[in-house]
mmCIF file of C-alpha atoms in Angstrom:
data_model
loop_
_atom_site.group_PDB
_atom_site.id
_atom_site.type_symbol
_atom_site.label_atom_id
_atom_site.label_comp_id
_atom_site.label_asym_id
_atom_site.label_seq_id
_atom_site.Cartn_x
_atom_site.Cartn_y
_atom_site.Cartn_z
ATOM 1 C CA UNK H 197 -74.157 79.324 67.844
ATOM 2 C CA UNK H 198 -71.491 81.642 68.836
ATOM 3 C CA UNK H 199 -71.161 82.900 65.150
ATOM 4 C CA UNK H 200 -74.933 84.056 65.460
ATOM 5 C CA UNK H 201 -73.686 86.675 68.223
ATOM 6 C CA UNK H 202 -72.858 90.082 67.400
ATOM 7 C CA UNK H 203 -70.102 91.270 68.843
ATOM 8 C CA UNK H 204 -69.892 94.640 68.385
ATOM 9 C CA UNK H 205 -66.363 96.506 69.153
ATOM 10 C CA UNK H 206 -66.179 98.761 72.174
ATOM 11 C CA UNK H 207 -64.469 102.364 71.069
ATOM 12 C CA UNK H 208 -63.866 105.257 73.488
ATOM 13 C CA UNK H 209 -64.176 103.830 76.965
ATOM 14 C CA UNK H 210 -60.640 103.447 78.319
ATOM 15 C CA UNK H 211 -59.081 101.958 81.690
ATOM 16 C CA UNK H 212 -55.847 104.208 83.301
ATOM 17 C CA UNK H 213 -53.694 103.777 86.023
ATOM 18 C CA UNK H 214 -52.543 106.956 88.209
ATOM 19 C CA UNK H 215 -49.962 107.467 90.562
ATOM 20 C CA UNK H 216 -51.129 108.530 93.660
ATOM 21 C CA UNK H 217 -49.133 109.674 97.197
ATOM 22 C CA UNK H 218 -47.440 106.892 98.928
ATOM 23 C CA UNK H 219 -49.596 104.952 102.496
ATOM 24 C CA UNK H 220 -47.683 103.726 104.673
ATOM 25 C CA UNK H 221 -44.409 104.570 102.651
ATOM 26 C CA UNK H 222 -45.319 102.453 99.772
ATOM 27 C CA UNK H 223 -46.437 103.902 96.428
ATOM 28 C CA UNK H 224 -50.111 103.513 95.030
ATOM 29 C CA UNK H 225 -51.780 103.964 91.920
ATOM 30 C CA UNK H 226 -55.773 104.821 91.016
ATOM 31 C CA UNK H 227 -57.512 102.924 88.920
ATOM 32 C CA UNK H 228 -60.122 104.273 86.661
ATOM 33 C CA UNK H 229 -62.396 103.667 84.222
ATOM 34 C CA UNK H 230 -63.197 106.877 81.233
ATOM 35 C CA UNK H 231 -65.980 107.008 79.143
ATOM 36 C CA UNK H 232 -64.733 109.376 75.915
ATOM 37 C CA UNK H 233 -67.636 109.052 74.689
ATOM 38 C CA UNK H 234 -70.216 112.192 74.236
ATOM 39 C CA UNK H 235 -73.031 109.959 75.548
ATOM 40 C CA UNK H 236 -73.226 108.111 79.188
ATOM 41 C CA UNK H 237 -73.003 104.256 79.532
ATOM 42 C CA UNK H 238 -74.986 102.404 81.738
ATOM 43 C CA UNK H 239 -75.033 99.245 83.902
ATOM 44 C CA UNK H 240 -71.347 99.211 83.977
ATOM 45 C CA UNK H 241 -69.688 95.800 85.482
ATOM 46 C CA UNK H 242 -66.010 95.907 86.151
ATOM 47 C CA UNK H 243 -64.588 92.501 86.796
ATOM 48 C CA UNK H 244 -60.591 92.753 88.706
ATOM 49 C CA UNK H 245 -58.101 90.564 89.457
ATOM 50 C CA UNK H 246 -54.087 90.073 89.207
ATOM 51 C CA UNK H 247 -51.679 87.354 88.092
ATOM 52 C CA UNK H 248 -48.998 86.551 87.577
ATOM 53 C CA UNK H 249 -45.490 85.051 88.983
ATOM 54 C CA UNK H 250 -43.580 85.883 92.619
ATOM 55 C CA UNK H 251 -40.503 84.806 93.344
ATOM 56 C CA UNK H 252 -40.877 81.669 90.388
ATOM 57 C CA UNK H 253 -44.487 81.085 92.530
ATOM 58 C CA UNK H 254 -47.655 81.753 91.106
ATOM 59 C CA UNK H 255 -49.843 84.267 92.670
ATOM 60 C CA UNK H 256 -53.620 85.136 91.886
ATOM 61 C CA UNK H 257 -55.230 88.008 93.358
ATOM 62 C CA UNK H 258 -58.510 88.441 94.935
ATOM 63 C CA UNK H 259 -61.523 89.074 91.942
ATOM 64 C CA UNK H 260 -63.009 92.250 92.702
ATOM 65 C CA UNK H 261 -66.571 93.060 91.486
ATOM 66 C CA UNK H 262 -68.026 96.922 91.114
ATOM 67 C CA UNK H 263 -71.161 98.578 89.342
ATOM 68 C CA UNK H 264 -71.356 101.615 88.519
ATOM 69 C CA UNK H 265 -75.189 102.370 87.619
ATOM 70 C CA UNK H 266 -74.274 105.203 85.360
ATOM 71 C CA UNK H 267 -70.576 107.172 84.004
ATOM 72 C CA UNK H 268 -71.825 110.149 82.118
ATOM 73 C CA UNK H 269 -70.571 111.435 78.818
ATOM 74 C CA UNK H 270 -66.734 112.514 78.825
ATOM 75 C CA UNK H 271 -66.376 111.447 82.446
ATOM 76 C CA UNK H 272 -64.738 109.130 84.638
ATOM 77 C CA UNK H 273 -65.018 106.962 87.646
ATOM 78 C CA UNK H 274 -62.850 105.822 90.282
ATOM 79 C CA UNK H 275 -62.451 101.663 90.106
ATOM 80 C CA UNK H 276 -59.704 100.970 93.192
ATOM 81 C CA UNK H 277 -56.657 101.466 94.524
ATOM 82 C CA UNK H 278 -53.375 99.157 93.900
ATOM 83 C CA UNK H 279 -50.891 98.860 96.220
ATOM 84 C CA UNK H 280 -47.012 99.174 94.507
ATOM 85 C CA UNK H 281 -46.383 95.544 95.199
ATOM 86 C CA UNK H 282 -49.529 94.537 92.611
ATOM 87 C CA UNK H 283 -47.750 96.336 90.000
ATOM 88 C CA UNK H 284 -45.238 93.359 89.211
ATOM 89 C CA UNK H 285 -48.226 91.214 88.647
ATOM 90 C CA UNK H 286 -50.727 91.342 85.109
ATOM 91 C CA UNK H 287 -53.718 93.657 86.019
ATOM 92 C CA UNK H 288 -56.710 92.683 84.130
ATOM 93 C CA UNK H 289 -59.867 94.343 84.126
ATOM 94 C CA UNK H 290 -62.935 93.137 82.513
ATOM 95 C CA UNK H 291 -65.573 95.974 81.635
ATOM 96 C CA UNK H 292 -69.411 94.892 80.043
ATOM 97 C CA UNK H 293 -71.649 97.934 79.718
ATOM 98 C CA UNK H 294 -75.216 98.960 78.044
ATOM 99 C CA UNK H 295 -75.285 101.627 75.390
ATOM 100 C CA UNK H 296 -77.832 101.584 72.699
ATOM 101 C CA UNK H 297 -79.719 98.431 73.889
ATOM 102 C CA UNK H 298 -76.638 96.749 73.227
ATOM 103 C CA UNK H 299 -73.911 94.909 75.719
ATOM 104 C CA UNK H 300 -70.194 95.652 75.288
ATOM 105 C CA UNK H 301 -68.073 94.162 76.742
ATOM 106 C CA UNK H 302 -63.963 94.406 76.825
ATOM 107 C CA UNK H 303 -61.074 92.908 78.791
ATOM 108 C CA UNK H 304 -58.447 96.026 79.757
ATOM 109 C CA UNK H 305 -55.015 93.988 80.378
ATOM 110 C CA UNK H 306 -51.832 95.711 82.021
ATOM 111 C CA UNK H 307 -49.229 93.564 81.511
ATOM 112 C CA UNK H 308 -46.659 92.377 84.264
ATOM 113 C CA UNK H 309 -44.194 95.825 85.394
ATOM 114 C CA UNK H 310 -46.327 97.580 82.604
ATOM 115 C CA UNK H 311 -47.353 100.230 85.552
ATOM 116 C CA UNK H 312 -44.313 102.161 85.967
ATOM 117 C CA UNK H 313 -43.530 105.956 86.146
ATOM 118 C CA UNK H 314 -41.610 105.004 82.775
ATOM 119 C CA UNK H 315 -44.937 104.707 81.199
ATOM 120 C CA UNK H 316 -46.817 107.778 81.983
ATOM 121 C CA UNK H 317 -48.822 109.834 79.582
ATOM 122 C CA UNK H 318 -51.064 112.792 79.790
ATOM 123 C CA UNK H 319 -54.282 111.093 80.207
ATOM 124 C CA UNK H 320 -57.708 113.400 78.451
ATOM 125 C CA UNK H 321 -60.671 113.711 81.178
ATOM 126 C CA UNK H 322 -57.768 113.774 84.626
ATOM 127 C CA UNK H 323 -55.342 115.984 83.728
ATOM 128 C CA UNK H 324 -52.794 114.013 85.187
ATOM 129 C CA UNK H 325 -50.043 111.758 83.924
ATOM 130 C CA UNK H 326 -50.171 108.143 84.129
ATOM 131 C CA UNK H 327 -50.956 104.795 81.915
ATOM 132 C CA UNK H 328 -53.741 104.733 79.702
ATOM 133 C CA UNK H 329 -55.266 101.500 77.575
ATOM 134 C CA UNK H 330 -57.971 101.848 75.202
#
């Protein structure tokens, strides 16, 4: 059954993390989700949630469900805010979306102390620096 799906490969939609000022004295970083593409995708569904290992315990992370109805051609939108302190933990972010008549979907996964100023890029669409996976 599964080998009668087609599962088509998702291409310029991309996840990236931003540094943003500090609350409360404690860095943060934006999360958002880019569409590179030249056309909009619709229905979007991001699926969020952390993991990982603290202090030789394992932690989870609340899930955290958004739509976005609509993210136009070349554009971006704004998925959450992550505290400094979620940063040690895997961030993985699952994205399903229409275009076509057809659902994509694709997990975005950064890895444990993968979000670091080390890391940072110039990102197309922000122009800002930070972490980019396509």
């Amino acid at each position: 059954m599964l080998k009668d799906i087609d599962f088509k490969k998702v291409n310029n939609v991309a996840m990236a993390v931003v540094p943003q000022d500090e609350i409360d004295g404690k860095p943060t970083w934006k999360v958002y989700l880019m569409n590179l593409k030249k056309k909009p995708i619709l229905g979007v569904i991001i699926n969020s949630k952390g993991y990982g290992k603290v202090n030789e315990k394992s932690v989870e992370t609340s899930r955290l469900r958004q739509m976005f109805d609509k993210v136009e051609a070349s554009s971006y939108v704004e998925v959450e805010l992550l505290y400094d302190e979620l940063t040690a933990l895997t961030n993985e972010f699952w994205v399903s979306f229409w275009e076509n008549d057809f659902m994509y979907d694709k997990k975005f996964v950064f890895v444990t102390e993968s979000i670091t100023n080390k890391h940072l890029t110039e990102l197309p669409l922000l122009d800002e620096k930070g972490i980019l996976i396509k």
